[in-house]
């Protein structure tokens, strides 16, 4: 099958939603997208696994990248899609098949855009980073992703969200010494000692840095705690796993240094991290985009694939019709008028 | 095979140690003990599973019970036994096969004791209470355990240890509300909230109650802590498992009331508990025993099967040649001269 890109964007969203594409099983959906794109003579289409890159070659001095992932979180008895009033319900409606529909409609309806455009559809965004299609392309085919500015059509309620906060997880270890719990004073209780780690977390005042005009909101939180040996043993180790969400005024190294400072006196082990991305709204293409779609911009607090473009030196923002708070919920839906609005504004920007 | 009870107590200890008897697999050891006991005409022997009760029937006005468990914790590359200088090394040497050897030597060498004696050898002391042989006998054959005073030959470095502290475990739950860790302020972090539970534990001053002349030492300790949902989620639950060791001036109910008071404001769930036992040293038989073996008495801080005798209304103490701090260690050993001393003192008491 192939999608009918001449249908309106709501009809197209629904057709995309009704092809299940849980992470790792995007093949049928990507096949249908590929067939629709190769039928467009102004595009050169390349496939890489279950990712697609379709590019115009007008020779304009500027190139923008529009990107979206094809996968969804697992179905939760929320397919096939259904319409109720102005809402389209179903797995992936908000995150982010409505954005994908906008992207495909732009590909079909802008045979002569004001800028060169690269359309990227990729797989495995909802799962571990090593399987992420955008990550793979950035590593193996970075030339395909080159551009001056990128828009990820992730759910943002059709408001521009700039940059993204970084994330780092560390294990903070409280020491102790084992003893029988009937003679606790012979040892040192690591769980009690971890109280000092929680003291730090409870007293921590997260920063609210302003970067390129957008206000971020950091956070330092325990996400796991574990300790204990047996029901009658004073434990000799307790580990608090802490997640630091940091604004794009800090590098990964600076984030780590901050955590080592905050938890000085404790053993701190970094388990994973992903850098923040500056909003890049000072770039002319980004500025033109924000002006064209209207509504101003706000800081993106979660981590998104925007950071992968930032690592390639490409300013990027999130902008899409979905409602972010509904992502990954059983009752996920998208407001249909917002899909049309989003398509129209982006079309205006690129015409 | 059957043990030669005419051998000296160190030789007998070694023979017992060299028959592996990890909890649940005491059969061969108990068979050999049974054969040795049934050969003694002054004893009536009953077997119940892998437990044995051998009794004299002189018709004296007083009956004492000597008891010991036949099982050990799992072997830890510490069998067969070996002798180095005055020490006998091996799994169970201290906990409590040296005590068992003393018990068997007394059975063999006191055909005409000053008191009636009940010798109890039981299984599964080192594992969950529902499999404990003494527990089973107390429930199904309490008449076999009747007596005026009991001595458990658990390791005490040949010093009388009276009573035992009770133990109670509770789960104390800190509440929270889930949120994405990039927007922590939308939720409430249960791990951070558990800091208040650790505050209570860190500030707690354990009581040192004196009961029947012996000083106990209570303790209130976290033995487990767990919380966390995912690496990017503010957790909505954190559970601290607390072990309370309490002196025999409190019942189980009083211990629970104390914990509910200490952790008021938190959800507290009792997961298990075992009552304390008063030392009972004011009983004439106990007093005579302490005088006979010398060295005074001290409070037992750990929980032992002494409490099971207390529940049957029988005052009981721990007294044995093993060194308690070596119990359950890979390098477990017993001081050989102490086994002889322990046998001699108890023989004197009962002659």
XYZ file of C-alpha atoms in Angstrom:
702
model
C 0.000 0.000 0.000
C 0.983 3.600 -0.300
C -0.368 6.697 1.397
C -2.490 9.149 -0.528
C -0.671 12.400 0.185
C -3.384 14.396 -1.539
C -5.782 13.558 1.302
C -6.173 16.158 4.052
C -3.740 15.986 6.947
C -6.288 14.586 9.420
C -7.234 11.742 7.085
C -3.551 11.079 6.483
C -2.833 11.070 10.253
C -5.536 8.487 10.754
C -4.185 6.264 7.975
C -0.720 6.428 9.543
C -2.041 5.708 13.037
C -3.885 2.631 11.806
C -0.661 0.972 10.687
C 0.800 -0.329 13.939
C 4.459 0.581 14.304
C 5.684 -0.254 17.773
C 9.437 0.329 18.057
C 11.346 -2.322 16.076
C 8.327 -3.189 13.930
C 8.096 -0.041 11.778
C 8.670 -1.907 8.472
C 5.131 -1.841 6.994
C 4.575 1.812 7.913
C 7.952 2.902 6.543
C 7.309 0.891 3.334
C 4.080 2.832 2.784
C 5.789 6.164 3.496
C 8.619 5.263 1.118
C 6.213 4.417 -1.715
C 4.467 7.747 -1.286
C 7.721 9.732 -1.223
C 9.391 8.060 -4.213
C 6.361 9.034 -6.269
C 7.283 12.710 -5.731
C 9.670 13.746 -8.549
C 11.220 16.675 -6.622
C 12.618 14.332 -3.949
C 15.578 11.966 -3.836
C 14.775 9.203 -1.358
C 17.269 7.010 0.494
C 16.385 4.210 2.858
C 18.584 3.059 5.726
C 17.066 0.179 7.681
C 13.665 1.461 8.680
C 14.672 5.098 8.307
C 14.101 7.314 5.268
C 15.757 10.517 4.084
C 14.081 12.435 1.233
C 15.784 15.587 -0.065
C 15.097 18.388 -2.478
C 17.993 19.700 -4.588
C 16.929 23.174 -5.674
C 20.350 24.634 -4.938
C 18.978 27.226 -2.479
C 21.533 28.725 -0.121
C 19.714 27.353 2.884
C 18.518 23.880 3.871
C 16.100 22.970 6.624
C 15.554 19.484 8.055
C 12.134 18.263 9.113
C 12.219 15.069 11.127
C 9.896 12.681 12.893
C 9.962 9.174 14.229
C 7.727 6.438 12.868
C 7.525 4.277 15.970
C 5.196 4.317 18.955
C 5.227 2.901 22.436
C 3.383 -0.435 22.751
C -0.302 -0.521 21.862
C -2.528 -0.294 24.926
C -5.928 -1.373 23.603
C -5.997 1.992 21.799
C -6.048 0.945 18.151
C -7.609 1.273 15.612
C -8.053 5.020 15.805
C -11.394 6.667 16.392
C -12.709 10.193 16.012
C -14.786 11.893 18.701
C -15.713 15.452 17.896
C -12.513 17.349 17.159
C -10.272 14.671 18.592
C -8.526 11.755 16.937
C -7.820 9.021 19.483
C -5.316 6.181 19.210
C -1.779 5.046 19.904
C 0.642 7.483 18.276
C -1.927 10.166 17.448
C -0.096 12.739 19.542
C 3.372 11.146 19.673
C 3.916 11.680 16.833
C 1.993 10.454 13.820
C 0.098 13.746 13.499
C 3.533 15.411 13.186
C 4.555 12.772 10.661
C 1.414 13.508 8.627
C 2.269 17.228 8.584
C 5.784 16.338 7.397
C 4.437 14.146 4.561
C 1.880 16.736 3.527
C 4.637 19.371 3.313
C 6.729 16.979 1.222
C 3.839 16.524 -1.178
C 2.603 20.104 -1.360
C 5.880 22.031 -1.563
C 7.357 20.993 -4.913
C 8.955 24.440 -5.075
C 9.898 25.552 -1.567
C 11.763 28.707 -0.571
C 14.492 26.620 1.018
C 15.944 23.219 0.284
C 14.297 20.668 2.555
C 15.410 17.326 3.957
C 12.610 15.103 5.267
C 13.732 12.472 7.788
C 11.527 9.633 9.016
C 13.307 7.380 11.508
C 12.753 4.315 13.652
C 13.189 3.268 17.263
C 12.952 6.620 19.011
C 10.944 5.249 21.925
C 13.560 2.721 23.007
C 17.247 2.522 23.901
C 19.480 5.079 22.154
C 21.699 2.514 20.448
C 18.763 1.445 18.247
C 17.568 4.992 17.480
C 17.482 5.520 13.701
C 18.459 9.194 13.891
C 21.400 8.255 16.073
C 22.431 5.628 13.486
C 22.147 8.096 10.585
C 24.147 10.712 12.495
C 26.894 8.145 12.990
C 26.921 6.422 9.584
C 25.436 8.965 7.108
C 25.892 12.392 8.724
C 25.989 14.042 5.260
C 22.294 13.127 4.800
C 21.328 15.131 7.869
C 23.229 18.317 7.076
C 21.278 21.556 7.155
C 21.056 25.023 8.647
C 18.147 24.409 10.953
C 16.010 21.442 11.974
C 12.459 21.024 13.225
C 11.435 17.858 15.030
C 7.678 17.448 14.793
C 7.376 16.035 18.325
C 4.265 16.962 20.316
C 4.492 20.548 21.624
C 0.851 21.713 21.327
C 1.993 23.666 18.272
C 4.249 25.937 20.292
C 7.970 26.160 19.491
C 10.080 24.480 22.148
C 13.743 25.366 21.972
C 16.781 23.324 22.900
C 16.528 20.600 25.478
C 17.827 19.947 28.931
C 20.586 17.412 29.420
C 20.283 14.405 31.660
C 22.822 12.590 33.774
C 22.401 9.686 36.137
C 24.848 8.972 38.920
C 24.965 6.386 41.651
C 25.805 7.915 45.013
C 27.023 5.337 47.468
C 26.755 5.554 51.248
C 29.327 3.418 53.034
C 28.718 1.177 56.023
C 29.964 -1.813 57.911
C 28.024 -5.023 58.424
C 27.018 -6.245 61.853
C 24.237 -8.339 63.338
C 21.184 -6.141 63.824
C 20.998 -7.249 67.475
C 24.391 -5.535 67.955
C 24.057 -2.614 65.570
C 26.730 -0.563 67.330
C 29.367 -3.052 66.116
C 28.768 -1.821 62.552
C 27.743 1.275 60.656
C 24.359 1.433 58.958
C 24.743 2.414 55.290
C 21.010 3.131 54.949
C 21.144 5.540 57.882
C 24.294 7.046 56.373
C 22.380 7.554 53.103
C 20.230 9.990 55.060
C 22.966 12.547 54.412
C 22.521 12.016 50.649
C 18.778 12.594 50.992
C 19.539 15.686 53.100
C 21.469 17.079 50.132
C 18.632 16.278 47.736
C 15.967 17.728 50.019
C 17.901 20.970 50.487
C 18.912 21.350 46.833
C 17.633 24.474 45.096
C 17.403 23.777 41.364
C 18.716 26.495 39.050
C 16.457 28.298 36.540
C 19.028 29.384 33.924
C 18.030 31.611 31.018
C 19.725 30.510 27.804
C 19.250 32.388 24.526
C 16.223 34.034 26.081
C 14.439 30.879 27.260
C 14.103 29.927 30.923
C 15.012 26.347 31.822
C 14.182 24.546 35.049
C 16.750 22.122 36.381
C 16.101 19.234 38.734
C 18.088 16.913 40.979
C 16.173 13.852 42.058
C 16.625 10.400 43.475
C 15.053 7.945 41.036
C 16.135 4.724 42.771
C 17.382 3.745 46.175
C 18.465 0.331 47.292
C 20.236 -1.091 50.269
C 20.087 -4.101 52.544
C 21.661 -7.496 52.996
C 19.311 -9.536 55.167
C 16.566 -8.872 57.674
C 18.973 -9.214 60.610
C 22.059 -7.517 59.186
C 23.188 -3.893 59.451
C 23.788 -3.113 55.753
C 27.205 -2.071 54.491
C 26.051 -0.374 51.297
C 23.205 1.823 50.163
C 23.040 3.304 46.694
C 20.943 6.292 45.695
C 20.576 6.734 41.941
C 20.209 10.418 41.176
C 18.966 11.952 37.938
C 20.217 15.452 37.188
C 18.331 17.411 34.524
C 20.487 20.355 33.537
C 20.037 23.397 31.349
C 21.966 23.925 28.086
C 24.317 26.407 29.740
C 26.286 23.359 30.929
C 28.233 20.657 29.143
C 28.120 17.036 30.238
C 31.504 17.526 31.915
C 30.243 20.553 33.795
C 27.159 18.653 34.888
C 29.342 15.835 36.234
C 31.630 18.278 38.041
C 28.579 19.878 39.651
C 27.316 16.507 40.890
C 30.723 15.569 42.290
C 30.746 18.883 44.116
C 27.194 18.503 45.454
C 27.913 14.972 46.694
C 31.472 15.555 47.814
C 32.408 13.029 50.469
C 30.437 10.269 48.763
C 31.491 7.849 46.052
C 29.827 9.060 42.840
C 29.646 6.893 39.699
C 28.245 8.249 36.445
C 26.030 5.613 34.814
C 24.745 7.563 31.813
C 24.332 11.008 30.424
C 23.107 12.906 27.377
C 24.095 16.484 26.635
C 21.739 19.426 26.625
C 21.117 21.423 23.449
C 21.011 25.210 23.279
C 17.793 26.556 21.748
C 19.733 28.178 18.890
C 16.941 30.700 18.357
C 19.532 33.339 17.488
C 20.114 31.559 14.173
C 18.360 33.412 11.278
C 16.533 30.303 10.064
C 15.288 29.580 13.583
C 14.243 33.170 14.086
C 12.362 33.138 10.780
C 10.654 29.913 11.815
C 9.504 31.253 15.188
C 8.185 34.423 13.527
C 6.392 32.397 10.831
C 4.611 29.950 13.116
C 3.945 32.531 15.839
C 3.219 32.054 19.503
C 6.742 32.633 20.758
C 8.989 29.918 22.085
C 9.537 28.202 25.396
C 12.297 26.049 26.807
C 12.149 22.274 26.315
C 12.754 20.635 29.678
C 12.867 16.991 28.671
C 15.615 15.463 26.595
C 14.763 14.994 22.908
C 16.513 14.140 19.658
C 17.008 17.892 19.179
C 20.255 17.221 21.043
C 21.426 14.882 18.258
C 21.130 17.713 15.747
C 22.916 20.013 18.185
C 25.771 17.493 18.278
C 25.974 17.762 14.465
C 26.128 21.552 14.818
C 22.576 22.060 13.536
C 20.244 24.308 15.574
C 16.962 22.512 16.120
C 13.609 22.983 17.813
C 10.573 20.876 18.575
C 7.281 21.903 17.034
C 4.313 19.656 16.414
C 0.541 19.362 16.751
C 0.466 16.718 19.499
C -0.178 17.419 23.176
C 2.977 16.404 25.110
C 1.214 15.481 28.354
C -0.848 12.863 26.477
C 2.179 11.067 25.020
C 2.439 7.404 26.072
C -1.000 7.413 27.691
C -3.725 4.936 26.901
C -6.136 7.775 26.177
C -3.738 9.539 23.776
C -5.406 11.833 21.260
C -4.653 14.831 19.058
C -6.801 17.915 18.466
C -7.609 17.731 14.753
C -7.785 21.529 14.166
C -4.264 21.799 15.576
C -2.913 19.408 12.923
C -4.356 21.623 10.203
C -3.006 24.762 11.886
C 0.425 23.275 12.225
C 0.511 22.210 8.567
C -0.666 25.624 7.419
C 1.889 27.582 9.423
C 4.802 25.446 8.332
C 3.623 25.591 4.756
C 3.595 29.396 4.957
C 7.106 29.412 6.423
C 8.481 27.233 3.628
C 6.600 28.746 0.655
C 27.501 -45.498 62.118
C 27.148 -44.514 65.732
C 29.152 -42.100 67.848
C 31.540 -43.398 70.496
C 30.376 -41.416 73.520
C 33.281 -42.754 75.583
C 35.693 -40.671 73.489
C 36.736 -37.295 74.934
C 34.501 -34.331 74.128
C 36.943 -32.770 71.605
C 37.215 -36.016 69.638
C 33.430 -36.328 69.734
C 32.992 -32.713 68.557
C 35.226 -33.418 65.599
C 33.311 -36.564 64.654
C 30.034 -34.615 64.769
C 31.458 -31.741 62.727
C 32.648 -34.128 60.035
C 29.120 -35.310 59.329
C 27.685 -32.485 57.219
C 24.268 -31.383 58.450
C 23.192 -28.248 56.665
C 19.612 -27.322 57.631
C 17.148 -29.782 56.113
C 19.790 -32.461 55.615
C 20.420 -33.483 59.247
C 19.278 -37.106 58.725
C 22.643 -38.938 58.788
C 23.907 -36.948 61.786
C 20.690 -37.451 63.752
C 20.743 -41.185 62.883
C 24.214 -41.479 64.417
C 23.165 -39.516 67.525
C 20.068 -41.645 67.895
C 22.065 -44.902 67.734
C 24.419 -43.631 70.435
C 21.569 -42.503 72.721
C 19.415 -45.623 72.427
C 22.437 -47.635 73.592
C 22.215 -45.812 76.959
C 19.868 -47.802 79.220
C 18.978 -44.864 81.506
C 17.388 -42.931 78.627
C 14.073 -43.203 76.809
C 14.543 -41.914 73.273
C 11.853 -40.574 70.953
C 12.383 -39.404 67.432
C 10.222 -36.807 65.694
C 11.335 -36.101 62.135
C 14.972 -35.181 62.499
C 14.617 -34.204 66.139
C 15.343 -36.415 69.154
C 14.194 -36.260 72.777
C 15.978 -38.515 75.294
C 14.766 -38.486 78.907
C 15.766 -39.918 82.265
C 13.001 -41.070 84.601
C 14.563 -41.093 88.044
C 11.547 -39.498 89.628
C 13.516 -36.527 91.011
C 11.438 -33.506 91.937
C 13.193 -31.348 89.375
C 13.819 -31.743 85.660
C 16.236 -29.772 83.520
C 16.250 -29.660 79.748
C 19.485 -29.500 77.739
C 18.973 -28.653 74.086
C 20.965 -28.071 70.965
C 20.373 -27.951 67.231
C 21.984 -30.413 64.850
C 22.028 -28.230 61.752
C 24.560 -25.731 60.444
C 24.540 -22.909 57.936
C 25.784 -23.926 54.462
C 29.316 -25.275 54.175
C 31.767 -22.586 53.042
C 34.821 -24.619 52.001
C 35.337 -25.240 55.721
C 34.945 -29.001 55.994
C 36.359 -31.449 56.923
C 37.464 -30.117 60.281
C 41.088 -29.480 61.146
C 42.975 -28.860 64.372
C 45.507 -26.050 64.722
C 46.997 -25.781 68.193
C 44.125 -25.466 70.659
C 41.544 -24.686 67.995
C 39.204 -26.959 66.100
C 38.196 -25.369 62.773
C 35.229 -26.210 60.594
C 31.598 -25.492 59.810
C 29.531 -25.904 62.982
C 32.457 -26.153 65.392
C 31.269 -23.123 67.326
C 27.584 -23.067 66.261
C 26.930 -25.480 67.810
C 28.382 -28.938 67.440
C 30.810 -28.422 70.335
C 27.720 -27.742 72.469
C 26.060 -30.827 71.034
C 29.127 -32.896 71.965
C 28.927 -31.607 75.553
C 25.240 -32.561 75.636
C 25.962 -36.091 74.384
C 28.871 -36.569 76.791
C 26.597 -35.541 79.696
C 23.977 -37.996 78.476
C 26.571 -40.767 78.466
C 28.401 -39.944 81.690
C 25.517 -39.045 84.003
C 23.644 -42.321 84.412
C 22.693 -41.144 87.911
C 22.212 -37.390 87.847
C 20.976 -35.200 90.706
C 18.048 -34.036 88.593
C 15.973 -35.633 85.900
C 17.311 -34.567 82.526
C 15.724 -34.200 79.104
C 18.175 -34.068 76.193
C 16.785 -32.426 73.048
C 18.546 -32.491 69.668
C 16.596 -30.656 66.969
C 16.742 -29.718 63.308
C 16.385 -26.618 61.154
C 17.346 -23.933 63.661
C 19.299 -21.901 61.103
C 16.370 -21.369 58.735
C 12.788 -20.117 58.773
C 10.906 -20.633 62.041
C 8.156 -22.790 60.545
C 10.688 -25.579 59.914
C 12.408 -25.293 63.306
C 12.320 -28.674 65.087
C 12.023 -27.170 68.577
C 9.138 -25.059 67.352
C 7.472 -28.182 65.968
C 7.961 -30.143 69.216
C 6.603 -27.227 71.274
C 3.494 -27.251 69.111
C 2.911 -30.999 68.682
C 4.632 -32.652 71.675
C 4.917 -29.967 74.382
C 4.865 -32.646 77.096
C 8.279 -33.879 75.880
C 9.830 -30.467 76.563
C 8.441 -29.945 80.069
C 10.940 -29.072 82.756
C 11.873 -26.575 85.449
C 14.791 -24.989 83.663
C 16.444 -25.295 80.261
C 19.937 -24.718 78.957
C 20.518 -24.195 75.238
C 24.114 -25.026 74.417
C 24.423 -22.233 71.856
C 27.791 -20.467 71.592
C 28.299 -18.046 74.524
C 32.054 -18.410 75.202
C 31.050 -20.494 78.213
C 29.368 -17.566 79.941
C 25.718 -17.744 80.954
C 23.564 -15.543 78.760
C 20.088 -14.886 80.089
C 16.858 -14.244 78.282
C 16.869 -12.855 74.784
C 15.784 -9.702 73.051
C 12.734 -9.755 70.858
C 12.750 -8.782 67.218
C 10.179 -7.084 65.046
C 10.358 -6.008 61.438
C 8.134 -3.308 60.006
C 7.885 -1.703 56.604
C 7.660 2.061 56.822
C 6.309 3.608 53.652
C 7.018 7.111 52.387
C 4.350 8.408 49.990
C 4.927 10.242 46.754
C 3.437 11.119 43.418
C 4.879 10.134 40.041
C 6.071 12.691 37.515
C 8.612 12.855 34.727
C 12.023 13.604 36.246
C 12.435 16.529 33.821
C 9.442 18.128 35.571
C 9.955 16.936 39.120
C 7.846 19.719 40.613
C 4.751 18.133 39.071
C 5.125 15.202 41.509
C 6.404 14.389 44.976
C 9.549 12.330 45.398
C 8.928 9.379 47.744
C 12.665 8.721 48.123
C 13.243 12.298 49.237
C 10.231 11.963 51.540
C 11.830 8.835 53.047
C 14.544 11.167 54.323
C 12.199 11.921 57.219
C 12.143 8.193 58.097
C 15.935 8.123 58.095
C 15.920 11.289 60.243
C 13.931 9.365 62.858
C 16.328 6.424 62.714
C 19.410 8.615 62.884
C 18.091 10.524 65.901
C 16.785 7.454 67.755
C 18.376 6.771 71.141
C 18.087 3.052 71.896
C 17.022 2.097 75.414
C 19.263 0.067 77.761
C 16.680 -1.585 80.029
C 17.753 -3.642 83.051
C 15.595 -6.759 83.430
C 16.096 -9.226 86.316
C 19.485 -7.655 86.906
C 20.801 -7.935 83.327
C 21.307 -4.930 81.072
C 19.908 -5.202 77.548
C 20.729 -2.987 74.588
C 17.952 -2.240 72.147
C 18.360 -1.189 68.547
C 16.268 0.359 65.787
C 17.763 -0.055 62.350
C 16.905 0.090 58.695
C 17.786 -3.285 57.175
C 16.390 -2.678 53.693
C 15.390 0.301 51.633
C 13.904 0.281 48.181
C 12.255 2.757 45.922
C 12.189 3.753 42.292
C 10.131 3.205 39.158
C 12.351 4.106 36.205
C 15.425 6.211 35.575
C 13.345 9.179 34.417
C 10.422 8.975 36.842
C 9.922 10.687 40.196
C 9.052 7.672 42.367
C 5.730 7.429 44.171
C 6.781 4.909 46.810
C 9.795 4.211 48.979
C 9.822 1.515 51.643
C 12.246 1.352 54.545
C 12.284 -2.013 56.333
C 13.146 -1.448 59.969
C 14.268 -4.082 62.464
C 13.545 -3.332 66.109
C 15.425 -5.362 68.693
C 13.721 -4.908 72.029
C 14.437 -5.924 75.597
C 12.302 -8.454 77.529
C 10.576 -5.680 79.469
C 8.269 -5.358 76.436
C 5.734 -7.646 74.842
C 5.347 -7.944 71.080
C 2.288 -5.693 71.285
C 4.210 -3.067 73.217
C 7.027 -3.231 70.701
C 4.567 -2.646 67.861
C 2.916 0.262 69.683
C 6.323 1.834 70.202
C 7.138 1.573 66.486
C 3.793 3.064 65.474
C 4.501 5.927 67.831
C 8.062 6.463 66.578
C 6.918 6.450 62.934
C 3.637 8.257 63.442
C 2.586 9.963 60.245
C 3.885 7.096 58.102
C 2.167 3.909 57.019
C 3.665 1.115 59.159
C 3.170 -2.591 58.329
C 4.429 -5.314 60.656
C 6.026 -8.108 58.604
C 7.282 -10.379 61.387
C 8.113 -10.494 65.031
C 9.303 -12.820 67.761
C 8.861 -12.096 71.452
C 11.669 -11.437 73.897
C 12.296 -13.765 76.861
C 13.036 -12.635 80.385
C 16.282 -14.045 81.774
C 14.450 -15.923 84.525
C 17.554 -16.007 86.685
C 15.424 -15.579 89.784
C 14.280 -19.191 89.387
C 16.092 -21.501 91.887
C 17.241 -23.944 89.188
C 18.634 -21.068 87.111
C 20.335 -19.566 90.125
C 21.896 -22.932 90.993
C 23.109 -23.289 87.437
C 24.727 -19.838 87.348
C 26.472 -20.521 90.670
C 27.642 -23.957 89.501
C 29.158 -22.894 86.199
C 30.486 -19.579 87.586
C 31.370 -16.394 85.733
C 28.095 -14.554 86.326
C 25.525 -13.906 83.626
C 24.985 -11.334 80.952
C 22.041 -10.361 78.803
C 21.509 -12.134 75.464
C 20.949 -9.498 72.809
C 20.141 -11.681 69.836
C 16.975 -13.719 69.517
C 17.397 -17.412 70.328
C 15.239 -20.458 70.909
C 15.362 -19.570 74.623
C 12.224 -17.618 73.781
C 10.440 -20.833 72.742
C 11.041 -22.284 76.207
C 9.895 -19.000 77.724
C 6.654 -19.350 75.747
C 6.209 -22.809 77.352
C 6.755 -21.206 80.761
C 10.221 -22.738 81.206
C 13.052 -20.398 82.264
C 15.999 -20.918 79.948
C 19.495 -19.627 79.351
C 22.171 -20.015 76.706
C 25.456 -21.528 77.750
C 27.922 -23.220 75.436
C 31.604 -23.508 74.526
C 31.420 -21.794 71.115
C 32.440 -18.212 70.416
C 29.331 -16.332 69.244
C 31.139 -13.821 67.056
C 32.566 -16.693 64.953
C 29.176 -18.259 64.233
C 28.347 -18.414 60.495
C 31.853 -17.331 59.471
C 34.024 -19.229 57.049
C 36.859 -19.283 59.600
C 34.603 -20.628 62.377
C 36.464 -22.484 65.147
C 36.083 -23.479 68.781
C 38.697 -23.306 71.548
C 39.185 -26.959 72.513
C 39.976 -26.297 76.213
C 36.679 -24.446 76.476
C 34.727 -27.516 75.379
C 36.351 -29.539 78.160
C 35.700 -26.748 80.690
C 32.068 -26.469 79.676
C 31.540 -30.222 79.959
C 33.213 -30.359 83.360
C 31.197 -27.490 84.862
C 27.896 -28.832 83.646
C 28.825 -32.304 84.850
C 29.506 -30.872 88.289
C 26.182 -29.030 88.293
C 24.234 -32.172 87.422
C 26.142 -34.689 89.564
